Every structure is written in structure tokens, then in C-alpha cells.
């Protein structure tokens, strides 16, 4: 059995966002180049898998049919700016976005069928900002949410964890599962005060979903030390109490200090530690069943290496990454520690933290 499946198609490069847009096809080009160059792809522990287009039925569990039709029509008419901000699409984007959502479903199906232990879906456009009826922040269809809904419906799971480690709050994912107790959404992200204006610590879910949304908003400039403290003291204990049946990781590499879009200051170390912990939880609670889905990450210099560090960890292939760590100032650290205590206090009515 292959340990790790890498889901990718060159068709993902056909979603065009225009000149100088950070969410460029080159993101996947650098990732695939590095996965090949490093020998991770080609190693017997890791194999490349072609995605399939998502069915409308799978898509409809998460998005309104009117919204799906609107995207189709808009792309067929030539594309352009989908929202008032920065979500660009080209004529091909509807099909590519369906292939992106299909890539995450494929990854989940492979893992559920025992064809691999875990998988990384390297897809674009990304998904976690897209809600039931809106595009946002470069996202068209919510890939990770489609995969989670597929797990709930097709496999009748009741405890699916979505861990979101993109630099930005996954407002769309939160929105989609805010009233569901069958999906635990845990997100660590930069202070959402400028974007996306959701993801504050007191957003904890509603109705059946009360307590199943965990937001950890960290100050701009947060470094490995504070981030990993928040992760180990809040996310890990909550995940262990939840005992997930499947783990999905919305993996954005825009937390990195060199990222031109994100405002945090992590090095590769955080990604390695996050996956160390989450792979351990997966093996403890769900026979290792884990799918990572690419979200953001825009530093073309580091993106390939960061993706390799995570994929190698998942496949248990040695990979060395040299990455300089830039620490945060004392002021930021103090602010970060205050936030951690604040989140713990809010979460204490639902979960034990350490
Ligand atoms: Zn992001």
C-alpha cells in the first residue's frame, strides 16, 4: 500500500487569474517541481493520482445550486472578477474549480478505501473562503467542505475534524458547518480585523454546532513559539477529546515569514510540528486517515519546500529543509499569550485545554 497519495492534475494550471495576481498557476508549478526534484514523488511511499471532476450532487451538499449555475455561466461568458475584491476567474475556471473539489473527494475516497494511508490534494483554486452562495478571497468552491460533507453523507461519519492552518480564517468553512455538531472546525489564523472579518475567539458555533467551532486569532507577526504554544495548548487537547474519525487539514502555507500575503511569521518548523501532532492524532483515533488540502501560500521561493516538508512527513520520507527562523518582538509575544488565555477561557465551557 502506498503510504501517501499526491492528488494533482496539470489542468489545475488552466485556472487563470491574470497578471500579477498572487494566486497564480506557478504556485502549483513550484510545488510539483520540488516534489519531483526531491525524489519524494518517485519514492515508493508516495504516488501521484489524477483527480476526477466533482459531481453536482457532491457540490450541492455545500453550495446552493443557483450559486453553482452562476459560476458556470460567469465563466462560460469569459470570466473576470467574481466579487468586488480579488477573486478572478477565466473561462476554464468552472471546470477547474470542479476538478479541485473533485480532487479532495478523490483523496478522501482513496483513504477511506484503504488504497493509501493519507493524501495531499494539491488543488487550485483554493476553497476555504467560499461559502454556500458566495466566492471570496480567491476561492470559488469550498474544496475541504465538499470533502467533509462527502464523508458525512457517503460514509455516515459523525466526527470529522477540519483543522485550518492557513494564515487566514476559513470563513466559508465555518459558515457551512456553523450549526453542525458532526464537523469540528479548528482554525488558527492571523487577527481577522482586516480580512475576512470573521474568526474571532467568541465565534463558537450555534445550535447543534455550539462548541464545534474553535477560533484562535493570533496577532500579526506571531512566530513559531507563540503559534506552537497555541496549537499545543488549545488545538491538540481539543482534537484528542473529540476523537475524530477523519482529519482534514486546510493547509495554507501563507503563515510563512516570507509570504507576501499572510501577516504571520512562522518558519517551516511550525508546519513540521503541526503535522507531527496531527498525524499522531490520526493514527491514535482513525487509523491514520488524514487528507491535507492546499489553501493559500504565495511565496514562490518557499512554497515548494514547505509542501515537500509536509508531504515527506506524511509519507515518512526523510526531507531536510533549511529555513531561517525570525522571532517576533516581545510585544507581539505578550499579545499572543493574552489571546491564548482568552481563547482558553471561552473554550472552557466546551473543552479542556492544557
Ligand atoms: Zn490564506
mmCIF file of C-alpha atoms and ligand atoms in Angstrom:
data_model
loop_
_atom_site.group_PDB
_atom_site.id
_atom_site.type_symbol
_atom_site.label_atom_id
_atom_site.label_comp_id
_atom_site.label_asym_id
_atom_site.label_seq_id
_atom_site.Cartn_x
_atom_site.Cartn_y
_atom_site.Cartn_z
ATOM 1 C CA UNK A 1 0.000 0.000 0.000
ATOM 2 C CA UNK A 2 1.279 3.440 -0.916
ATOM 3 C CA UNK A 3 1.558 5.476 2.190
ATOM 4 C CA UNK A 4 0.680 8.849 0.703
ATOM 5 C CA UNK A 5 -1.230 9.834 -2.420
ATOM 6 C CA UNK A 6 -0.468 13.171 -4.054
ATOM 7 C CA UNK A 7 -3.527 14.339 -5.963
ATOM 8 C CA UNK A 8 -2.699 16.720 -8.793
ATOM 9 C CA UNK A 9 -3.606 17.469 -12.396
ATOM 10 C CA UNK A 10 -1.882 19.825 -14.865
ATOM 11 C CA UNK A 11 -5.422 21.057 -15.586
ATOM 12 C CA UNK A 12 -5.228 22.965 -12.294
ATOM 13 C CA UNK A 13 -2.884 25.353 -14.098
ATOM 14 C CA UNK A 14 -5.690 26.313 -16.512
ATOM 15 C CA UNK A 15 -7.467 28.453 -13.923
ATOM 16 C CA UNK A 16 -6.068 31.877 -14.848
ATOM 17 C CA UNK A 17 -6.186 34.842 -12.507
ATOM 18 C CA UNK A 18 -4.427 37.475 -14.588
ATOM 19 C CA UNK A 19 -1.183 39.334 -14.439
ATOM 20 C CA UNK A 20 0.448 39.840 -11.008
ATOM 21 C CA UNK A 21 -2.272 38.001 -9.075
ATOM 22 C CA UNK A 22 -0.688 36.153 -6.111
ATOM 23 C CA UNK A 23 -2.867 33.042 -6.662
ATOM 24 C CA UNK A 24 -1.033 32.071 -9.842
ATOM 25 C CA UNK A 25 -0.610 28.713 -11.647
ATOM 26 C CA UNK A 26 3.101 28.985 -10.758
ATOM 27 C CA UNK A 27 2.225 28.057 -7.185
ATOM 28 C CA UNK A 28 1.468 24.503 -8.257
ATOM 29 C CA UNK A 29 4.341 24.518 -10.736
ATOM 30 C CA UNK A 30 6.896 25.146 -7.976
ATOM 31 C CA UNK A 31 5.286 22.564 -5.695
ATOM 32 C CA UNK A 32 5.305 19.815 -8.331
ATOM 33 C CA UNK A 33 8.835 20.703 -9.428
ATOM 34 C CA UNK A 34 10.117 20.369 -5.866
ATOM 35 C CA UNK A 35 8.183 17.152 -5.182
ATOM 36 C CA UNK A 36 9.823 15.634 -8.262
ATOM 37 C CA UNK A 37 13.275 17.100 -7.745
ATOM 38 C CA UNK A 38 13.456 15.985 -4.130
ATOM 39 C CA UNK A 39 12.576 12.409 -5.112
ATOM 40 C CA UNK A 40 9.508 12.411 -2.848
ATOM 41 C CA UNK A 41 7.402 11.669 -5.908
ATOM 42 C CA UNK A 42 9.028 8.572 -7.292
ATOM 43 C CA UNK A 43 9.638 7.178 -3.843
ATOM 44 C CA UNK A 44 7.602 4.015 -3.293
ATOM 45 C CA UNK A 45 5.890 5.625 -0.291
ATOM 46 C CA UNK A 46 4.319 8.327 -2.387
ATOM 47 C CA UNK A 47 2.323 8.157 -5.602
ATOM 48 C CA UNK A 48 0.701 10.617 -7.956
ATOM 49 C CA UNK A 49 -3.060 10.327 -8.533
ATOM 50 C CA UNK A 50 -5.242 12.100 -11.102
ATOM 51 C CA UNK A 51 -8.340 13.815 -9.734
ATOM 52 C CA UNK A 52 -11.856 13.449 -11.142
ATOM 53 C CA UNK A 53 -14.407 16.197 -11.603
ATOM 54 C CA UNK A 54 -16.758 16.556 -8.625
ATOM 55 C CA UNK A 55 -20.375 15.516 -9.137
ATOM 56 C CA UNK A 56 -23.065 18.179 -8.849
ATOM 57 C CA UNK A 57 -24.546 16.054 -6.098
ATOM 58 C CA UNK A 58 -21.338 16.326 -4.044
ATOM 59 C CA UNK A 59 -21.115 20.054 -4.734
ATOM 60 C CA UNK A 60 -24.760 20.660 -3.830
ATOM 61 C CA UNK A 61 -24.242 19.428 -0.272
ATOM 62 C CA UNK A 62 -22.227 22.568 0.356
ATOM 63 C CA UNK A 63 -23.257 25.152 -2.263
ATOM 64 C CA UNK A 64 -26.639 26.425 -3.450
ATOM 65 C CA UNK A 65 -27.493 25.167 -6.920
ATOM 66 C CA UNK A 66 -28.121 28.797 -8.039
ATOM 67 C CA UNK A 67 -24.606 29.688 -6.986
ATOM 68 C CA UNK A 68 -23.110 26.733 -8.905
ATOM 69 C CA UNK A 69 -25.052 27.772 -12.020
ATOM 70 C CA UNK A 70 -23.984 31.388 -11.596
ATOM 71 C CA UNK A 71 -20.306 30.420 -11.523
ATOM 72 C CA UNK A 72 -20.757 28.203 -14.586
ATOM 73 C CA UNK A 73 -22.434 30.953 -16.555
ATOM 74 C CA UNK A 74 -19.994 33.647 -15.473
ATOM 75 C CA UNK A 75 -17.016 31.539 -16.570
ATOM 76 C CA UNK A 76 -18.640 30.467 -19.845
ATOM 77 C CA UNK A 77 -19.202 34.157 -20.610
ATOM 78 C CA UNK A 78 -15.489 34.838 -20.360
ATOM 79 C CA UNK A 79 -14.831 35.177 -16.628
ATOM 80 C CA UNK A 80 -13.365 38.197 -14.845
ATOM 81 C CA UNK A 81 -13.701 39.482 -11.305
ATOM 82 C CA UNK A 82 -16.231 37.330 -9.418
ATOM 83 C CA UNK A 83 -16.526 39.565 -6.377
ATOM 84 C CA UNK A 84 -15.725 43.186 -5.631
ATOM 85 C CA UNK A 85 -12.288 42.282 -4.354
ATOM 86 C CA UNK A 86 -9.799 39.861 -5.867
ATOM 87 C CA UNK A 87 -11.445 36.567 -6.847
ATOM 88 C CA UNK A 88 -10.605 36.270 -10.540
ATOM 89 C CA UNK A 89 -11.788 33.538 -12.875
ATOM 90 C CA UNK A 90 -11.133 32.632 -16.504
ATOM 91 C CA UNK A 91 -13.392 30.712 -18.943
ATOM 92 C CA UNK A 92 -11.840 27.405 -17.767
ATOM 93 C CA UNK A 93 -12.262 28.129 -14.054
ATOM 94 C CA UNK A 94 -15.675 26.496 -13.546
ATOM 95 C CA UNK A 95 -14.332 23.143 -14.754
ATOM 96 C CA UNK A 96 -11.051 23.572 -12.912
ATOM 97 C CA UNK A 97 -12.846 24.506 -9.665
ATOM 98 C CA UNK A 98 -14.972 21.364 -10.032
ATOM 99 C CA UNK A 99 -11.774 19.372 -10.565
ATOM 100 C CA UNK A 100 -10.312 20.964 -7.407
ATOM 101 C CA UNK A 101 -13.301 19.926 -5.303
ATOM 102 C CA UNK A 102 -13.179 16.544 -7.079
ATOM 103 C CA UNK A 103 -9.507 16.208 -6.133
ATOM 104 C CA UNK A 104 -10.310 16.455 -2.429
ATOM 105 C CA UNK A 105 -13.183 13.970 -2.790
ATOM 106 C CA UNK A 106 -10.845 11.604 -4.638
ATOM 107 C CA UNK A 107 -8.265 11.930 -1.851
ATOM 108 C CA UNK A 108 -10.887 11.124 0.777
ATOM 109 C CA UNK A 109 -12.199 8.145 -1.220
ATOM 110 C CA UNK A 110 -8.695 6.690 -1.642
ATOM 111 C CA UNK A 111 -8.025 6.940 2.086
ATOM 112 C CA UNK A 112 -11.442 5.513 3.014
ATOM 113 C CA UNK A 113 -10.896 2.601 0.608
ATOM 114 C CA UNK A 114 -7.541 1.860 2.244
ATOM 115 C CA UNK A 115 -5.642 2.476 -1.017
ATOM 116 C CA UNK A 116 -3.321 4.817 0.881
ATOM 117 C CA UNK A 117 -2.968 5.874 4.496
ATOM 118 C CA UNK A 118 -3.206 9.605 3.845
ATOM 119 C CA UNK A 119 -3.227 12.041 0.935
ATOM 120 C CA UNK A 120 -2.376 15.595 -0.020
ATOM 121 C CA UNK A 121 -4.638 17.272 -2.588
ATOM 122 C CA UNK A 122 -2.605 19.951 -4.358
ATOM 123 C CA UNK A 123 -5.503 21.814 -5.915
ATOM 124 C CA UNK A 124 -6.460 25.273 -7.064
ATOM 125 C CA UNK A 125 -8.447 27.456 -6.955
ATOM 126 C CA UNK A 126 -8.332 27.240 -3.152
ATOM 127 C CA UNK A 127 -11.565 26.902 -1.207
ATOM 128 C CA UNK A 128 -11.862 27.849 2.457
ATOM 129 C CA UNK A 129 -13.196 31.391 1.937
ATOM 130 C CA UNK A 130 -16.027 30.245 -0.354
ATOM 131 C CA UNK A 131 -19.408 29.965 1.389
ATOM 132 C CA UNK A 132 -22.739 28.354 0.459
ATOM 133 C CA UNK A 133 -23.550 31.113 -2.026
ATOM 134 C CA UNK A 134 -20.533 33.362 -2.349
ATOM 135 C CA UNK A 135 -16.982 33.361 -3.702
ATOM 136 C CA UNK A 136 -14.308 35.156 -1.710
ATOM 137 C CA UNK A 137 -10.557 35.516 -1.250
ATOM 138 C CA UNK A 138 -9.502 33.672 -4.465
ATOM 139 C CA UNK A 139 -11.903 30.798 -3.602
ATOM 140 C CA UNK A 140 -14.748 29.519 -5.806
ATOM 141 C CA UNK A 141 -15.928 26.165 -4.391
ATOM 142 C CA UNK A 142 -15.094 25.115 -0.840
ATOM 143 C CA UNK A 143 -12.962 22.036 -1.533
ATOM 144 C CA UNK A 144 -12.408 20.948 2.055
ATOM 145 C CA UNK A 145 -16.097 21.427 2.950
ATOM 146 C CA UNK A 146 -17.159 19.332 -0.057
ATOM 147 C CA UNK A 147 -14.834 16.560 1.155
ATOM 148 C CA UNK A 148 -16.188 16.796 4.715
ATOM 149 C CA UNK A 149 -19.814 16.694 3.529
ATOM 150 C CA UNK A 150 -18.933 13.672 1.378
ATOM 151 C CA UNK A 151 -17.568 11.911 4.476
ATOM 152 C CA UNK A 152 -20.745 12.692 6.431
ATOM 153 C CA UNK A 153 -23.113 11.561 3.696
ATOM 154 C CA UNK A 154 -21.394 8.770 1.786
ATOM 155 C CA UNK A 155 -19.594 7.186 4.724
ATOM 156 C CA UNK A 156 -22.001 8.254 7.505
ATOM 157 C CA UNK A 157 -19.216 9.584 9.698
ATOM 158 C CA UNK A 158 -20.205 11.710 12.693
ATOM 159 C CA UNK A 159 -16.941 13.236 13.843
ATOM 160 C CA UNK A 160 -14.943 14.885 11.084
ATOM 161 C CA UNK A 161 -12.228 17.313 12.080
ATOM 162 C CA UNK A 162 -11.284 20.202 9.827
ATOM 163 C CA UNK A 163 -8.081 21.765 11.086
ATOM 164 C CA UNK A 164 -7.413 25.040 9.260
ATOM 165 C CA UNK A 165 -3.806 26.219 9.403
ATOM 166 C CA UNK A 166 -3.961 28.780 6.611
ATOM 167 C CA UNK A 167 -2.884 32.279 7.696
ATOM 168 C CA UNK A 168 -6.460 33.479 7.194
ATOM 169 C CA UNK A 169 -9.679 32.446 8.861
ATOM 170 C CA UNK A 170 -11.665 29.989 6.729
ATOM 171 C CA UNK A 171 -14.883 31.979 6.922
ATOM 172 C CA UNK A 172 -16.593 29.840 4.257
ATOM 173 C CA UNK A 173 -15.863 26.543 6.004
ATOM 174 C CA UNK A 174 -17.020 27.985 9.318
ATOM 175 C CA UNK A 175 -20.186 29.316 7.699
ATOM 176 C CA UNK A 176 -21.025 25.948 6.113
ATOM 177 C CA UNK A 177 -20.683 23.897 9.317
ATOM 178 C CA UNK A 178 -21.511 26.539 11.960
ATOM 179 C CA UNK A 179 -24.678 24.720 13.050
ATOM 180 C CA UNK A 180 -23.348 21.184 12.729
ATOM 181 C CA UNK A 181 -22.021 19.062 15.559
ATOM 182 C CA UNK A 182 -20.724 16.474 13.103
ATOM 183 C CA UNK A 183 -17.803 18.628 11.997
ATOM 184 C CA UNK A 184 -15.340 20.205 14.394
ATOM 185 C CA UNK A 185 -13.741 23.255 12.812
ATOM 186 C CA UNK A 186 -10.499 24.410 14.468
ATOM 187 C CA UNK A 187 -8.700 27.381 12.953
ATOM 188 C CA UNK A 188 -5.531 29.216 13.923
ATOM 189 C CA UNK A 189 -5.094 32.412 11.935
ATOM 190 C CA UNK A 190 -3.921 35.999 11.892
ATOM 191 C CA UNK A 191 -6.115 38.657 13.511
ATOM 192 C CA UNK A 192 -9.089 38.853 11.109
ATOM 193 C CA UNK A 193 -9.666 42.567 11.677
ATOM 194 C CA UNK A 194 -8.731 43.463 8.070
ATOM 195 C CA UNK A 195 -9.735 40.203 6.409
ATOM 196 C CA UNK A 196 -12.058 38.282 6.424
ATOM 197 C CA UNK A 197 -13.691 39.969 9.447
ATOM 198 C CA UNK A 198 -14.709 36.617 10.947
ATOM 199 C CA UNK A 199 -12.779 34.158 13.084
ATOM 200 C CA UNK A 200 -12.845 35.979 16.397
ATOM 201 C CA UNK A 201 -12.465 33.885 19.541
ATOM 202 C CA UNK A 202 -16.105 34.269 20.585
ATOM 203 C CA UNK A 203 -17.438 32.648 17.390
ATOM 204 C CA UNK A 204 -18.026 29.163 18.772
ATOM 205 C CA UNK A 205 -20.854 27.688 16.659
ATOM 206 C CA UNK A 206 -24.631 27.693 17.101
ATOM 207 C CA UNK A 207 -27.470 25.225 17.775
ATOM 208 C CA UNK A 208 -26.172 21.653 17.288
ATOM 209 C CA UNK A 209 -22.838 23.185 16.337
ATOM 210 C CA UNK A 210 -22.340 25.018 19.632
ATOM 211 C CA UNK A 211 -18.787 24.324 20.790
ATOM 212 C CA UNK A 212 -17.763 22.809 17.444
ATOM 213 C CA UNK A 213 -16.075 25.932 16.099
ATOM 214 C CA UNK A 214 -12.765 26.900 17.672
ATOM 215 C CA UNK A 215 -11.083 30.123 16.572
ATOM 216 C CA UNK A 216 -7.608 31.191 17.628
ATOM 217 C CA UNK A 217 -6.895 34.661 16.165
ATOM 218 C CA UNK A 218 -3.214 35.497 16.576
ATOM 219 C CA UNK A 219 -1.531 38.919 16.379
ATOM 220 C CA UNK A 220 0.284 39.910 13.182
ATOM 221 C CA UNK A 221 3.923 38.861 13.364
ATOM 222 C CA UNK A 222 3.284 35.779 15.531
ATOM 223 C CA UNK A 223 6.288 33.441 15.424
ATOM 224 C CA UNK A 224 6.807 29.691 15.854
ATOM 225 C CA UNK A 225 6.968 29.895 19.637
ATOM 226 C CA UNK A 226 3.568 31.503 20.182
ATOM 227 C CA UNK A 227 1.889 29.669 17.312
ATOM 228 C CA UNK A 228 3.035 26.283 18.544
ATOM 229 C CA UNK A 229 2.047 27.148 22.104
ATOM 230 C CA UNK A 230 -1.467 27.969 20.891
ATOM 231 C CA UNK A 231 -1.529 24.813 18.791
ATOM 232 C CA UNK A 232 -0.286 22.506 21.548
ATOM 233 C CA UNK A 233 -2.325 24.005 24.377
ATOM 234 C CA UNK A 234 -5.618 24.569 22.558
ATOM 235 C CA UNK A 235 -5.894 22.606 19.302
ATOM 236 C CA UNK A 236 -4.214 19.338 20.341
ATOM 237 C CA UNK A 237 -6.163 18.778 23.609
ATOM 238 C CA UNK A 238 -9.464 19.598 21.865
ATOM 239 C CA UNK A 239 -8.703 17.224 18.982
ATOM 240 C CA UNK A 240 -7.873 14.493 21.483
ATOM 241 C CA UNK A 241 -11.179 14.954 23.305
ATOM 242 C CA UNK A 242 -13.127 14.983 20.048
ATOM 243 C CA UNK A 243 -11.560 11.720 18.818
ATOM 244 C CA UNK A 244 -12.058 12.399 15.103
ATOM 245 C CA UNK A 245 -12.983 9.622 12.681
ATOM 246 C CA UNK A 246 -11.238 11.503 9.870
ATOM 247 C CA UNK A 247 -8.910 14.506 9.787
ATOM 248 C CA UNK A 248 -8.944 17.107 7.037
ATOM 249 C CA UNK A 249 -6.272 19.790 7.127
ATOM 250 C CA UNK A 250 -6.873 23.045 5.251
ATOM 251 C CA UNK A 251 -3.203 23.630 4.597
ATOM 252 C CA UNK A 252 -2.225 27.179 3.726
ATOM 253 C CA UNK A 253 1.463 27.967 3.541
ATOM 254 C CA UNK A 254 0.880 31.711 3.873
ATOM 255 C CA UNK A 255 1.820 31.701 7.586
ATOM 256 C CA UNK A 256 5.435 31.668 6.469
ATOM 257 C CA UNK A 257 7.550 34.741 7.229
ATOM 258 C CA UNK A 258 8.401 35.224 3.545
ATOM 259 C CA UNK A 259 4.796 35.093 2.367
ATOM 260 C CA UNK A 260 3.732 38.261 0.533
ATOM 261 C CA UNK A 261 0.050 37.938 1.544
ATOM 262 C CA UNK A 262 -0.070 36.494 5.086
ATOM 263 C CA UNK A 263 0.941 38.516 8.147
ATOM 264 C CA UNK A 264 2.307 35.831 10.457
ATOM 265 C CA UNK A 265 5.968 34.944 10.852
ATOM 266 C CA UNK A 266 6.312 31.185 11.009
ATOM 267 C CA UNK A 267 9.177 29.099 9.694
ATOM 268 C CA UNK A 268 8.973 25.583 8.254
ATOM 269 C CA UNK A 269 9.368 24.291 11.810
ATOM 270 C CA UNK A 270 5.736 25.068 12.653
ATOM 271 C CA UNK A 271 4.452 23.094 9.683
ATOM 272 C CA UNK A 272 6.567 20.092 10.606
ATOM 273 C CA UNK A 273 5.380 20.238 14.231
ATOM 274 C CA UNK A 274 1.726 20.716 13.256
ATOM 275 C CA UNK A 275 1.842 17.626 11.054
ATOM 276 C CA UNK A 276 3.803 15.631 13.633
ATOM 277 C CA UNK A 277 0.970 16.219 16.089
ATOM 278 C CA UNK A 278 -1.928 15.801 13.719
ATOM 279 C CA UNK A 279 -0.541 12.606 12.166
ATOM 280 C CA UNK A 280 -0.135 11.234 15.661
ATOM 281 C CA UNK A 281 -3.778 12.063 16.474
ATOM 282 C CA UNK A 282 -4.868 10.480 13.197
ATOM 283 C CA UNK A 283 -3.012 7.291 13.979
ATOM 284 C CA UNK A 284 -4.393 7.254 17.540
ATOM 285 C CA UNK A 285 -8.052 7.809 16.632
ATOM 286 C CA UNK A 286 -8.684 6.912 12.998
ATOM 287 C CA UNK A 287 -6.034 4.513 11.649
ATOM 288 C CA UNK A 288 -4.094 7.453 10.237
ATOM 289 C CA UNK A 289 -6.916 8.686 7.999
ATOM 290 C CA UNK A 290 -5.911 12.204 7.044
ATOM 291 C CA UNK A 291 -6.230 14.374 3.941
ATOM 292 C CA UNK A 292 -4.384 17.670 3.564
ATOM 293 C CA UNK A 293 -5.863 20.163 1.101
ATOM 294 C CA UNK A 294 -3.904 23.086 -0.292
ATOM 295 C CA UNK A 295 -5.339 26.523 0.518
ATOM 296 C CA UNK A 296 -3.092 29.632 0.371
ATOM 297 C CA UNK A 297 0.678 30.130 0.262
ATOM 298 C CA UNK A 298 2.165 32.613 -2.163
ATOM 299 C CA UNK A 299 5.917 32.723 -1.669
ATOM 300 C CA UNK A 300 7.157 31.043 -4.839
ATOM 301 C CA UNK A 301 10.560 30.778 -3.198
ATOM 302 C CA UNK A 302 9.385 28.710 -0.210
ATOM 303 C CA UNK A 303 6.125 27.125 -1.297
ATOM 304 C CA UNK A 304 7.679 24.059 -2.945
ATOM 305 C CA UNK A 305 9.939 23.339 0.026
ATOM 306 C CA UNK A 306 7.150 23.769 2.573
ATOM 307 C CA UNK A 307 4.863 21.471 0.590
ATOM 308 C CA UNK A 308 7.686 18.906 0.421
ATOM 309 C CA UNK A 309 8.342 19.122 4.163
ATOM 310 C CA UNK A 310 4.700 18.279 4.883
ATOM 311 C CA UNK A 311 4.313 15.599 2.200
ATOM 312 C CA UNK A 312 7.556 13.908 3.270
ATOM 313 C CA UNK A 313 6.331 13.887 6.872
ATOM 314 C CA UNK A 314 3.053 12.295 5.791
ATOM 315 C CA UNK A 315 4.842 9.640 3.704
ATOM 316 C CA UNK A 316 7.648 9.131 6.264
ATOM 317 C CA UNK A 317 10.317 10.013 3.739
ATOM 318 C CA UNK A 318 13.372 11.928 5.003
ATOM 319 C CA UNK A 319 13.481 15.530 3.772
ATOM 320 C CA UNK A 320 15.658 18.311 5.117
ATOM 321 C CA UNK A 321 14.589 21.924 4.875
ATOM 322 C CA UNK A 322 16.869 24.783 5.822
ATOM 323 C CA UNK A 323 14.791 27.690 6.967
ATOM 324 C CA UNK A 324 15.798 30.712 8.945
ATOM 325 C CA UNK A 325 13.572 31.486 11.871
ATOM 326 C CA UNK A 326 12.719 35.103 12.533
ATOM 327 C CA UNK A 327 11.357 35.594 16.041
ATOM 328 C CA UNK A 328 8.602 38.009 16.979
ATOM 329 C CA UNK A 329 9.116 41.009 19.250
ATOM 330 C CA UNK A 330 8.336 40.816 22.961
ATOM 331 C CA UNK A 331 5.246 42.986 22.481
ATOM 332 C CA UNK A 332 3.733 40.606 19.927
ATOM 333 C CA UNK A 333 4.555 37.638 22.086
ATOM 334 C CA UNK A 334 2.745 39.205 25.061
ATOM 335 C CA UNK A 335 -0.278 39.965 22.909
ATOM 336 C CA UNK A 336 -0.213 36.373 21.615
ATOM 337 C CA UNK A 337 -0.092 34.950 25.125
ATOM 338 C CA UNK A 338 -3.053 37.096 26.124
ATOM 339 C CA UNK A 339 -5.012 35.763 23.147
ATOM 340 C CA UNK A 340 -4.216 32.160 24.061
ATOM 341 C CA UNK A 341 -5.561 32.706 27.598
ATOM 342 C CA UNK A 342 -8.646 34.443 26.211
ATOM 343 C CA UNK A 343 -9.426 31.563 23.824
ATOM 344 C CA UNK A 344 -8.922 29.020 26.605
ATOM 345 C CA UNK A 345 -11.389 30.893 28.806
ATOM 346 C CA UNK A 346 -14.018 30.992 26.060
ATOM 347 C CA UNK A 347 -13.490 27.329 25.149
ATOM 348 C CA UNK A 348 -13.511 26.164 28.796
ATOM 349 C CA UNK A 349 -17.297 25.669 28.735
ATOM 350 C CA UNK A 350 -16.876 23.138 25.885
ATOM 351 C CA UNK A 351 -13.410 21.591 26.132
ATOM 352 C CA UNK A 352 -10.477 21.107 28.456
ATOM 353 C CA UNK A 353 -7.313 22.826 27.281
ATOM 354 C CA UNK A 354 -3.888 22.409 28.825
HETATM 355 ZN ZN1 LIG B 1 -4.692 32.486 3.349
#
